[in-house]
mmCIF file of C-alpha atoms in Angstrom:
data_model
loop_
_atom_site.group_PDB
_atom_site.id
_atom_site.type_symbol
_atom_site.label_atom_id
_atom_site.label_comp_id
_atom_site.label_asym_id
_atom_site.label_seq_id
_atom_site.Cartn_x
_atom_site.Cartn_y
_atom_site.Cartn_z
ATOM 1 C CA UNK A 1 -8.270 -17.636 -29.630
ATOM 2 C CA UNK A 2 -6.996 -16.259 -26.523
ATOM 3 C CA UNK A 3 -10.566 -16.036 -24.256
ATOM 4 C CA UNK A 4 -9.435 -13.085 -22.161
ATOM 5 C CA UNK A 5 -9.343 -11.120 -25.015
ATOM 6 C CA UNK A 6 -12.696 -12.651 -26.807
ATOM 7 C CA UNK A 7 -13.928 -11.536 -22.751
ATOM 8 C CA UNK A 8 -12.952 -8.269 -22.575
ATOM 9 C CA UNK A 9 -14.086 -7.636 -26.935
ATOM 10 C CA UNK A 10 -17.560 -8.803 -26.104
ATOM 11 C CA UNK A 11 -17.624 -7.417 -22.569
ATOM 12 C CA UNK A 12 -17.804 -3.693 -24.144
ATOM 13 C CA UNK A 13 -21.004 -3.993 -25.873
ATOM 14 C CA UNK A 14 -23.090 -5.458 -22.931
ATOM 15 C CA UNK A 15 -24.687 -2.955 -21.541
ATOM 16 C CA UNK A 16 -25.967 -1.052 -25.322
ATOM 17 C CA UNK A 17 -26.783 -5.085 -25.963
ATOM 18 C CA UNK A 18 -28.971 -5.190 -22.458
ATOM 19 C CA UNK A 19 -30.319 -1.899 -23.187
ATOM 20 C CA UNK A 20 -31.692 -2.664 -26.361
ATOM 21 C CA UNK A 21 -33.436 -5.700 -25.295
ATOM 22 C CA UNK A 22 -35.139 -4.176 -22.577
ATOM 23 C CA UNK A 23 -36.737 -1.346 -24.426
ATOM 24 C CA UNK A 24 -38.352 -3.935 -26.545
ATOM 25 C CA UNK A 25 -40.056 -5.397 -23.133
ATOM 26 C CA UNK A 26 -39.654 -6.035 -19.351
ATOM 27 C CA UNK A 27 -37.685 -9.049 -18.808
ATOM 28 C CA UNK A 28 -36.444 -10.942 -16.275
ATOM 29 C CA UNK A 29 -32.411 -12.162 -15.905
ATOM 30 C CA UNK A 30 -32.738 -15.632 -17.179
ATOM 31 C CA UNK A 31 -35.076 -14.682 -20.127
ATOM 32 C CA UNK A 32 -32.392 -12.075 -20.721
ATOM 33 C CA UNK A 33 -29.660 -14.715 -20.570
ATOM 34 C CA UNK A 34 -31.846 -16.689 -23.322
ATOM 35 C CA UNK A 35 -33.167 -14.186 -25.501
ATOM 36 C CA UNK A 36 -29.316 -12.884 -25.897
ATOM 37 C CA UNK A 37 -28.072 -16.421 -26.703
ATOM 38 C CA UNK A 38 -30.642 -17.084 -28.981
ATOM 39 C CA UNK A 39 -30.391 -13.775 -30.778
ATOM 40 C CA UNK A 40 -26.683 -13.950 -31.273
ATOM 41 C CA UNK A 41 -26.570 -16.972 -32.513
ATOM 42 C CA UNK A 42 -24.736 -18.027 -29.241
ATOM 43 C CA UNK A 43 -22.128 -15.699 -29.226
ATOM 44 C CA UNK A 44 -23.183 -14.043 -26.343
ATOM 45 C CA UNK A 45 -24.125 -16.677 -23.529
ATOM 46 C CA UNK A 46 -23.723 -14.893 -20.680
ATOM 47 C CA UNK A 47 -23.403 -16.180 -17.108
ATOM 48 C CA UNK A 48 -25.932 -14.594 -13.956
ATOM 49 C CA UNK A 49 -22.350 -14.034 -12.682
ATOM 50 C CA UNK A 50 -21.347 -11.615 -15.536
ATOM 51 C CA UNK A 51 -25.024 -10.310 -16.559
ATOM 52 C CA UNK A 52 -26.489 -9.107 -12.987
ATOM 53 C CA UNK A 53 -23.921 -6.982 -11.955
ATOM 54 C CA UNK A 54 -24.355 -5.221 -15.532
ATOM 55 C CA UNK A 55 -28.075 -4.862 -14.544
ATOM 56 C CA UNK A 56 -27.268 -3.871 -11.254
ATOM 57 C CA UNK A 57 -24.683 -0.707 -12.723
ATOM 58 C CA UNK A 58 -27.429 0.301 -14.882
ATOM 59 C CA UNK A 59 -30.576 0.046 -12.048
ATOM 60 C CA UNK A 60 -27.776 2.238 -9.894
ATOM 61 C CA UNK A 61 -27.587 4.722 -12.943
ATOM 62 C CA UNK A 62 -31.467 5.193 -13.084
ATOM 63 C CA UNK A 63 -31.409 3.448 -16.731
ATOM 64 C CA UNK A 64 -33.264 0.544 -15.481
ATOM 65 C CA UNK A 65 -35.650 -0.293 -12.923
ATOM 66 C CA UNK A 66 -36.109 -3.645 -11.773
ATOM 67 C CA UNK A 67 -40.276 -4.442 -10.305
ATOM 68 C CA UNK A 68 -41.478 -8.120 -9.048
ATOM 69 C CA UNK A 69 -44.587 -9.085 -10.940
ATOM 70 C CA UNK A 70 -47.786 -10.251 -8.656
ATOM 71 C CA UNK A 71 -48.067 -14.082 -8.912
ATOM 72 C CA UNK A 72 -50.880 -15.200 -10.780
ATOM 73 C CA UNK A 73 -52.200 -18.506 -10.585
ATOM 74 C CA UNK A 74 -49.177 -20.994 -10.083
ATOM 75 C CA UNK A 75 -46.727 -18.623 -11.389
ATOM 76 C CA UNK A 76 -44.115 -17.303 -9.211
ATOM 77 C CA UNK A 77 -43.427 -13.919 -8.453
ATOM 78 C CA UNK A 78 -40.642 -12.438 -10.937
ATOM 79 C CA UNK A 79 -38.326 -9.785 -10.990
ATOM 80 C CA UNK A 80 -38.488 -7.997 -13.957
ATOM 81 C CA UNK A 81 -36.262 -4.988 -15.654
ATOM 82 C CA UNK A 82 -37.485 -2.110 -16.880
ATOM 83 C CA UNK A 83 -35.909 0.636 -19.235
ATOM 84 C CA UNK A 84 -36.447 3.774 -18.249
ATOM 85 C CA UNK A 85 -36.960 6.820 -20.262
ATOM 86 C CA UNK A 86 -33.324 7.692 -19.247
ATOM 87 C CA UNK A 87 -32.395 4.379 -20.403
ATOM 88 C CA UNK A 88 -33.788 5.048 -23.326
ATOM 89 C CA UNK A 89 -32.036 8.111 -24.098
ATOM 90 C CA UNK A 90 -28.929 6.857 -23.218
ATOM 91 C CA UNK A 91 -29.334 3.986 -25.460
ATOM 92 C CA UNK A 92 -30.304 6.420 -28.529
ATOM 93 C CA UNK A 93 -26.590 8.125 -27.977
ATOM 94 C CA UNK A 94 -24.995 4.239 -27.627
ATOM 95 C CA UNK A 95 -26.335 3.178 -30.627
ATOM 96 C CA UNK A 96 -25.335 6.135 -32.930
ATOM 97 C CA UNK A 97 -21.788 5.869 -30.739
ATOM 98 C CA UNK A 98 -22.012 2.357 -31.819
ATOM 99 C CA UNK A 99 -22.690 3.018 -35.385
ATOM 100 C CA UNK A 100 -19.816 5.129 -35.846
ATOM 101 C CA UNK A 101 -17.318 2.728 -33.844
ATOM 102 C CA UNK A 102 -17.997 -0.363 -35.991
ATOM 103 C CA UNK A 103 -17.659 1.650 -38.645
ATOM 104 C CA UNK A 104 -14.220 2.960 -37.820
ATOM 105 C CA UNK A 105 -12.765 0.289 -36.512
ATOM 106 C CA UNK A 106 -14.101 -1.753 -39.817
ATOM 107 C CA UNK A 107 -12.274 0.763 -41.720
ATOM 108 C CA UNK A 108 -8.969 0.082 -39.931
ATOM 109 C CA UNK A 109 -9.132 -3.506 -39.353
ATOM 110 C CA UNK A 110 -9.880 -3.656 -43.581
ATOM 111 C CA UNK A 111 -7.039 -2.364 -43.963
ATOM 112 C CA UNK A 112 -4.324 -5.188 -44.606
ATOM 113 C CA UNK A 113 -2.651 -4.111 -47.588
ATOM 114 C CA UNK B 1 -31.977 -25.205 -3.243
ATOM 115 C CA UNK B 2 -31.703 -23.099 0.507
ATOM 116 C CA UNK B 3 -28.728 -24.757 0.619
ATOM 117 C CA UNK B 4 -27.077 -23.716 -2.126
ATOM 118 C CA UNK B 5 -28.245 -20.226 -1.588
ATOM 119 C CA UNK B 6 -26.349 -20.207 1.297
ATOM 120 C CA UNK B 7 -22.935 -21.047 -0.009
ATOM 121 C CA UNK B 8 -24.005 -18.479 -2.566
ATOM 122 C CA UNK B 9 -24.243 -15.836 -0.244
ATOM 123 C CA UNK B 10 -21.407 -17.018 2.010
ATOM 124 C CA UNK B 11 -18.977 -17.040 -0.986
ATOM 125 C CA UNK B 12 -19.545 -13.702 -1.819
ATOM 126 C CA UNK B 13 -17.132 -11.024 -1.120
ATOM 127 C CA UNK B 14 -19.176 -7.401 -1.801
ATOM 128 C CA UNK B 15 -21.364 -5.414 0.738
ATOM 129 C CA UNK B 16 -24.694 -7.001 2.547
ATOM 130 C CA UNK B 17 -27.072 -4.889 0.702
ATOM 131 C CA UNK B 18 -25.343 -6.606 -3.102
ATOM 132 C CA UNK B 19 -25.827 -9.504 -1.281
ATOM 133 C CA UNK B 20 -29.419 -9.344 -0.667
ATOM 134 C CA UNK B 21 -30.081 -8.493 -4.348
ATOM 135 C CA UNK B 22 -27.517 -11.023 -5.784
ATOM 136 C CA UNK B 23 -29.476 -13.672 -3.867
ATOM 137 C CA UNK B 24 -32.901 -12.062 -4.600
ATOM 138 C CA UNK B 25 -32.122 -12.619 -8.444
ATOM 139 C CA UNK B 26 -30.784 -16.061 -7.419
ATOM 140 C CA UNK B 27 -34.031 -17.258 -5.726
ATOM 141 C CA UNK B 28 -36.096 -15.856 -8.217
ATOM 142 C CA UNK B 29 -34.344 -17.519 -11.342
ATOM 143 C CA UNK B 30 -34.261 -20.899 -9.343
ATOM 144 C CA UNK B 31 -37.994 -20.473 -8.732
ATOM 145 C CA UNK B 32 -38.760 -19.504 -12.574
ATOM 146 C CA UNK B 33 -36.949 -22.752 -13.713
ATOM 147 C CA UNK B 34 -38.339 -24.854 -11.468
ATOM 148 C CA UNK B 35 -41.671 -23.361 -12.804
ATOM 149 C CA UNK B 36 -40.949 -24.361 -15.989
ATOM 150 C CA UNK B 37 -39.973 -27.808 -15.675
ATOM 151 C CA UNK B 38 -36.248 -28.005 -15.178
ATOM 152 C CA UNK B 39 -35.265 -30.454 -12.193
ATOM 153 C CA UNK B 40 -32.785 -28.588 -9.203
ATOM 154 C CA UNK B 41 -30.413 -31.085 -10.390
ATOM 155 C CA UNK B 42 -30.988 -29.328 -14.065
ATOM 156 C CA UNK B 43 -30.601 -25.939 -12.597
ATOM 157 C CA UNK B 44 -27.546 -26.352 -10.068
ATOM 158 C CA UNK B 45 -25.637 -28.278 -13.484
ATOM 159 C CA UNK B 46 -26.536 -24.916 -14.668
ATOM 160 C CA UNK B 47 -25.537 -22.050 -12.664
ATOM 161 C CA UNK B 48 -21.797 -24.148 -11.537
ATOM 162 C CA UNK B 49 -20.905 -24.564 -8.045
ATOM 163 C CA UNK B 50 -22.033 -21.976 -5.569
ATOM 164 C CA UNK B 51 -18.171 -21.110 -5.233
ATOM 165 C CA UNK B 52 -17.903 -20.556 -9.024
ATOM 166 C CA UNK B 53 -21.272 -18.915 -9.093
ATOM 167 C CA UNK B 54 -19.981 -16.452 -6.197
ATOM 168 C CA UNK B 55 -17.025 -15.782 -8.159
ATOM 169 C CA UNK B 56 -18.059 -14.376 -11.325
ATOM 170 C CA UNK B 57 -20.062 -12.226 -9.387
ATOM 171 C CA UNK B 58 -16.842 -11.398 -7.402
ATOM 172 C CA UNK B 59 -14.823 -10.433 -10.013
ATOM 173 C CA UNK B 60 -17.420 -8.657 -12.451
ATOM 174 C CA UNK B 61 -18.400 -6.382 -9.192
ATOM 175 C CA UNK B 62 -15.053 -5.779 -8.997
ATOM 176 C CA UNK B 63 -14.593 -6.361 -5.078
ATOM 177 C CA UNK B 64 -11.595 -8.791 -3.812
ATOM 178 C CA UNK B 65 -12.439 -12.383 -3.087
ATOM 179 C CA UNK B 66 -11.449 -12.758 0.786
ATOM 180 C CA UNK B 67 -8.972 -14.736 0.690
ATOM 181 C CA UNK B 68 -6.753 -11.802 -0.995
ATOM 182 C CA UNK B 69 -8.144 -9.811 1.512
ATOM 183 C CA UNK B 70 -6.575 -12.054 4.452
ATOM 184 C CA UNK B 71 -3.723 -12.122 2.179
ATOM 185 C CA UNK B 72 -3.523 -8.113 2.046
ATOM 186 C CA UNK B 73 -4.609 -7.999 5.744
ATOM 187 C CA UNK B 74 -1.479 -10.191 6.642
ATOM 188 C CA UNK B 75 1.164 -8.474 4.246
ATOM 189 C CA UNK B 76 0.107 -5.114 6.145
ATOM 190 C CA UNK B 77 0.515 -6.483 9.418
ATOM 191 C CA UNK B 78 4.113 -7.932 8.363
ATOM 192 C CA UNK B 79 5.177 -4.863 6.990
ATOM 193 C CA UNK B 80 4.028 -2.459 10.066
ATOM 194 C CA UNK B 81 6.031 -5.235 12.415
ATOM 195 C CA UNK B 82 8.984 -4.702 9.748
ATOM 196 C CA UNK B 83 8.695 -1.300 10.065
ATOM 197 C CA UNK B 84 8.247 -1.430 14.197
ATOM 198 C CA UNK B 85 11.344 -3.570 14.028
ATOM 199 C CA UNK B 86 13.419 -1.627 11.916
ATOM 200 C CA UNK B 87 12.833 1.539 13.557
ATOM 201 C CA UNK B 88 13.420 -0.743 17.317
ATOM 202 C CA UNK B 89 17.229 -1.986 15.793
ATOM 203 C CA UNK B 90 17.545 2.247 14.630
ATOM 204 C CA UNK B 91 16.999 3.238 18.004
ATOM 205 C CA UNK B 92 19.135 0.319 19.719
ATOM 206 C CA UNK B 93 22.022 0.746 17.486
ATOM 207 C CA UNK B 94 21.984 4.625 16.528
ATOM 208 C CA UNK B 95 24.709 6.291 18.272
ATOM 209 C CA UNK B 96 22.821 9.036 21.289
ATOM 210 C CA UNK B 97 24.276 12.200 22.365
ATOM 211 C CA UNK B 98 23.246 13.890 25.394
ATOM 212 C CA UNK B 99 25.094 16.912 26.783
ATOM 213 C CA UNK B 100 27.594 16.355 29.723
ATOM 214 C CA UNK B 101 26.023 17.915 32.079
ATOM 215 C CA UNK B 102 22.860 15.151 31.809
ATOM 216 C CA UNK B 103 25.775 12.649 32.033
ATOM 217 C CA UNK B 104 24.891 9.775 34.728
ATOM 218 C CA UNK B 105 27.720 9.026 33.980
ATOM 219 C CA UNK B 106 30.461 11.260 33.783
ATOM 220 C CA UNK B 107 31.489 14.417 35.831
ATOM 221 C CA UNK B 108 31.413 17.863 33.701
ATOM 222 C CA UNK B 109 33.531 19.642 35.776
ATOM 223 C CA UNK B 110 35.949 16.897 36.102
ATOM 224 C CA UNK B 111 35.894 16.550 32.127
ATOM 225 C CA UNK B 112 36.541 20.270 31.911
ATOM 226 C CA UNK B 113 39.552 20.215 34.425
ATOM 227 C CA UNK B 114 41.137 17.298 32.566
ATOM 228 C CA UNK B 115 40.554 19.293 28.701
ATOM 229 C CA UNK B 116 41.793 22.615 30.568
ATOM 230 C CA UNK B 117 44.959 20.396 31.495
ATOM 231 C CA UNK B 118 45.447 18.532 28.224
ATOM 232 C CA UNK B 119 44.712 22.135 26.434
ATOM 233 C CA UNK B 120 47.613 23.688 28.702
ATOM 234 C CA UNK B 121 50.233 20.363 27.934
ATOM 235 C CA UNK B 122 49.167 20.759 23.977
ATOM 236 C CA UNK B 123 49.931 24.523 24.447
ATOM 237 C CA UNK B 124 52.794 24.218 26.496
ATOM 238 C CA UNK B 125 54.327 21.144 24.165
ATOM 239 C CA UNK B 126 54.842 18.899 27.445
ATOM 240 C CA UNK B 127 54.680 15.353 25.837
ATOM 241 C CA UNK B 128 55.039 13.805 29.125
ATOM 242 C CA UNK B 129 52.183 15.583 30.666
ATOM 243 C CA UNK B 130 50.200 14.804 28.028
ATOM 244 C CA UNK B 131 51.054 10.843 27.712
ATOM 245 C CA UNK B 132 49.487 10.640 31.425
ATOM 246 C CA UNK B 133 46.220 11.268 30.434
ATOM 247 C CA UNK B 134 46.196 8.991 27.524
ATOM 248 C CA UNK B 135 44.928 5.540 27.413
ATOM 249 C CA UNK B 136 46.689 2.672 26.950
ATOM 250 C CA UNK B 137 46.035 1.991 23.237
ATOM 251 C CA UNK B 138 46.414 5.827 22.447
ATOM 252 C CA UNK B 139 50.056 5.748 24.514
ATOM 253 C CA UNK B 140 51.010 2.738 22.126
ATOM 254 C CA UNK B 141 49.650 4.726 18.731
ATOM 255 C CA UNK B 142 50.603 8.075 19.245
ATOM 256 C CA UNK B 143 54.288 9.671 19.129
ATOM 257 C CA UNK B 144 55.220 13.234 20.219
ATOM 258 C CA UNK B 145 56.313 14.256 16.495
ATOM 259 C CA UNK B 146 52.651 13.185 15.464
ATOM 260 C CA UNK B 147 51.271 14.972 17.962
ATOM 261 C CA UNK B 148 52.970 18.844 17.830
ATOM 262 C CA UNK B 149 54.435 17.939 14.189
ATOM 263 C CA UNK B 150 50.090 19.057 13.815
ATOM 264 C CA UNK B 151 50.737 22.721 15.176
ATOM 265 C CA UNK B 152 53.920 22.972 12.068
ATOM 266 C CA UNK B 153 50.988 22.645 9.536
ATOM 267 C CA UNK B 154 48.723 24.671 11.537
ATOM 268 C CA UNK B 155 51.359 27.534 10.906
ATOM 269 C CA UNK B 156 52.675 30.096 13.578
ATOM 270 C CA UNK B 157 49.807 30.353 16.376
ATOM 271 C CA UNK B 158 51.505 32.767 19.234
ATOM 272 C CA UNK B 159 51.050 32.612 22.855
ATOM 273 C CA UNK B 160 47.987 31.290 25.002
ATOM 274 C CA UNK B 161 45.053 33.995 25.329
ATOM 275 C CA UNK B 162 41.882 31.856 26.831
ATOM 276 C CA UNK B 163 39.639 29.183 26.478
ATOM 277 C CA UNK B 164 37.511 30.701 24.508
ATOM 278 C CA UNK B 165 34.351 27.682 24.445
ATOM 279 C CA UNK B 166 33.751 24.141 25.865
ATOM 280 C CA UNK B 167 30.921 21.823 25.071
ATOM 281 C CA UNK B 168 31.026 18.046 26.210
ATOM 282 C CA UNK B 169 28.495 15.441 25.356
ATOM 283 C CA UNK B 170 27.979 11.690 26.593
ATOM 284 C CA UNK B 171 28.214 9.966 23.643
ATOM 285 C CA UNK B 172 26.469 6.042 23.066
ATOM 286 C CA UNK B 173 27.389 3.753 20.555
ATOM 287 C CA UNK B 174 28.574 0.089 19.976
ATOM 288 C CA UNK B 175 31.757 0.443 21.246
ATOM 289 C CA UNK B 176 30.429 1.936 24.913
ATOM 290 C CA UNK B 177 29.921 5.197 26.055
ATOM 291 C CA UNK B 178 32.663 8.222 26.245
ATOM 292 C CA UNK B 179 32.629 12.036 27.262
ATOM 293 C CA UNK B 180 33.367 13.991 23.746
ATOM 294 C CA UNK B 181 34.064 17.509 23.491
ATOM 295 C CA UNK B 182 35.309 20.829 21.624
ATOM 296 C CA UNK B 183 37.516 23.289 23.421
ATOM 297 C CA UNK B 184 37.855 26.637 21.215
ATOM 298 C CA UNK B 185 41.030 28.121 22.416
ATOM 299 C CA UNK B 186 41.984 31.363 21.342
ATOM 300 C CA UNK B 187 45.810 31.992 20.496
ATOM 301 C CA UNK B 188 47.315 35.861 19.673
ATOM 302 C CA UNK B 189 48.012 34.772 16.113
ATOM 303 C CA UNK B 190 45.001 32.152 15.537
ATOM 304 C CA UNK B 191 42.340 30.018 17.448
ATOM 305 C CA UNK B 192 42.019 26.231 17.612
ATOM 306 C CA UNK B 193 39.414 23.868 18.079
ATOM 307 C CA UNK B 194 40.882 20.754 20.150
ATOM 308 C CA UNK B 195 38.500 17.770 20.315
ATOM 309 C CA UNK B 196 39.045 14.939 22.804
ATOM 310 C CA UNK B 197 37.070 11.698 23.610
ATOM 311 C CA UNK B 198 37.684 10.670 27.043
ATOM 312 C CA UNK B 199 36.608 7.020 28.198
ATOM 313 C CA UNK B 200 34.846 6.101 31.117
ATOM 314 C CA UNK B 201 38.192 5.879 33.685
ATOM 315 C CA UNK B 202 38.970 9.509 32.650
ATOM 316 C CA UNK B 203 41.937 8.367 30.055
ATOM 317 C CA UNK B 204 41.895 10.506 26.628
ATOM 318 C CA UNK B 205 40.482 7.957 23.514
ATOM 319 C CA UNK B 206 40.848 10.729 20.670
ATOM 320 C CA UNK B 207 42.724 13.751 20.225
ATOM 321 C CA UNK B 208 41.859 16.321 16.591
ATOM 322 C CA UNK B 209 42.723 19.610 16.467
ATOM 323 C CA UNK B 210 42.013 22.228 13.824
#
């Protein structure tokens, strides 16, 4: 398969996909990377490269917020993201936009008579 | 790891304050990892090269890498130089007017004399007269039936009332500079427009009339 196009399929959903992770729980950008690898089966393994500046769009669009945790013990201080309730309204909207996209285009891509 | 941070943040093309955050994100990932177990050799294996690191940010930010810049920053000088040149070889080679009496150059009166004489040998159909004042090449090129066989076609004109209007102008070009003028000269039955070029000894280059 041609990977620009495989790119520019997968890079449409990232942000609903980002969204919907974080308004599980605060996370920082490599847990992120992990998590969505993991819960995709690998389909999305996503680069710092390609997910930060997705973070960064949404932190500039008040749908995140990003806070550094206070180290505790050994562990390092973190930068974590944060849905906010914006976030989470805008992800309500995605998701039922979502719904009715995947449904659509399933329609028309079923359609190989 | 500093180290690599730095080619990180030298290899990136967007603003200082992205900067600060890409490499904020950086440091903190390389710090988690570390913290849980993975060797710097792990991590750097990773993340790529700091170049290719750099550039994924680059092109998902959507800002041009600098080397395009250079690249854009050099077309745009080459094309203002074009332009400065083009405009330079306009100016050089565009013919320039200026009226006669700004001439450095040439005389006005003494141009206006030597139309008012060729205007009274034209009206007066004295070939002779008028062969004087031309130049060479024009004396070899020119015949007197060419000449006043014009005035047949212009149809009957009568006699000589006055000059009626005379501008000159110093004209510039390739082939040097000459003294090029109308002279609107009013006949009982019609009025003609003569226009002569005269070179730089005085010697009439061109000869219209309508």
């Amino acid at each position: 398969m041609n990977s620009k196009y495989e790119g520019l399929l997968k890079k449409g959903v990232l942000e609903i996909l980002v969204l919907q992770l974080l308004s599980k729980k605060p996370m920082y950008g490599y847990q992120l990377i992990l998590e969505l690898k993991e819960m995709s089966h690998e389909l999305f393994t996503l680069k710092e490269g390609t997910l930060y500046p997705i973070l960064y769009r949404l932190e500039d669009d008040e749908l995140l917020v990003s806070e550094w945790s206070q180290p505790q013990g050994k562990s390092v201080s973190k930068k974590y993201y944060k849905i906010t309730d914006e976030g989470k309204d805008t992800l309500i909207n995605l998701r039922e936009l979502w719904f009715r996209f995947s449904n659509e285009v399933e329609l028309i891509l079923g359609d190989d008579k | 790891m500093d180290k690599y941070i730095k080619k990180v943040y030298k290899a990136l093309s967007c603003h200082k304050a992205e900067k600060k955050r890409i490499i904020n994100d950086l440091r903190s990932d390389i710090m988690v990892a570390i913290e849980e177990g993975e060797s710097f050799e792990e991590i750097e294996e990773r993340l790529g090269t700091p170049t290719d690191y750099a550039r994924e940010f680059n092109e998902n930010l959507g800002v041009v890498k600098k080397s395009n810049k250079r690249l854009f920053i050099g077309l745009g000088c080459g094309l203002i130089l074009a332009i400065i040149c083009f405009i330079g070889y306009q100016y050089l080679t565009t013919p320039k007017a200026i009226l006669l009496q700004d001439s450095k150059i040439f005389n006005a009166q003494e141009v206006f004399d030597l139309s008012d004489k060729a205007v009274s040998y034209l009206t007066n159909k004295d070939y002779t007269g008028l062969e004087s004042m031309f130049s060479d090449v024009i004396k070899q090129n020119t015949s007197e039936e060419e000449i006043f066989g014009v005035y047949d076609q212009l149809g009957e004109i009568g006699s000589f009332k006055k000059i009626s209007d005379r501008q000159f102008v110093e004209y510039k070009d390739k082939s040097g500079v000459s003294a090029v003028g109308d002279i609107v000269v009013e006949y009982e039955k019609r009025t003609i427009i003569y226009r002569l070029s005269f070179n730089e000894d005085l010697q009439i280059i061109g000869l219209y009339m309508r």
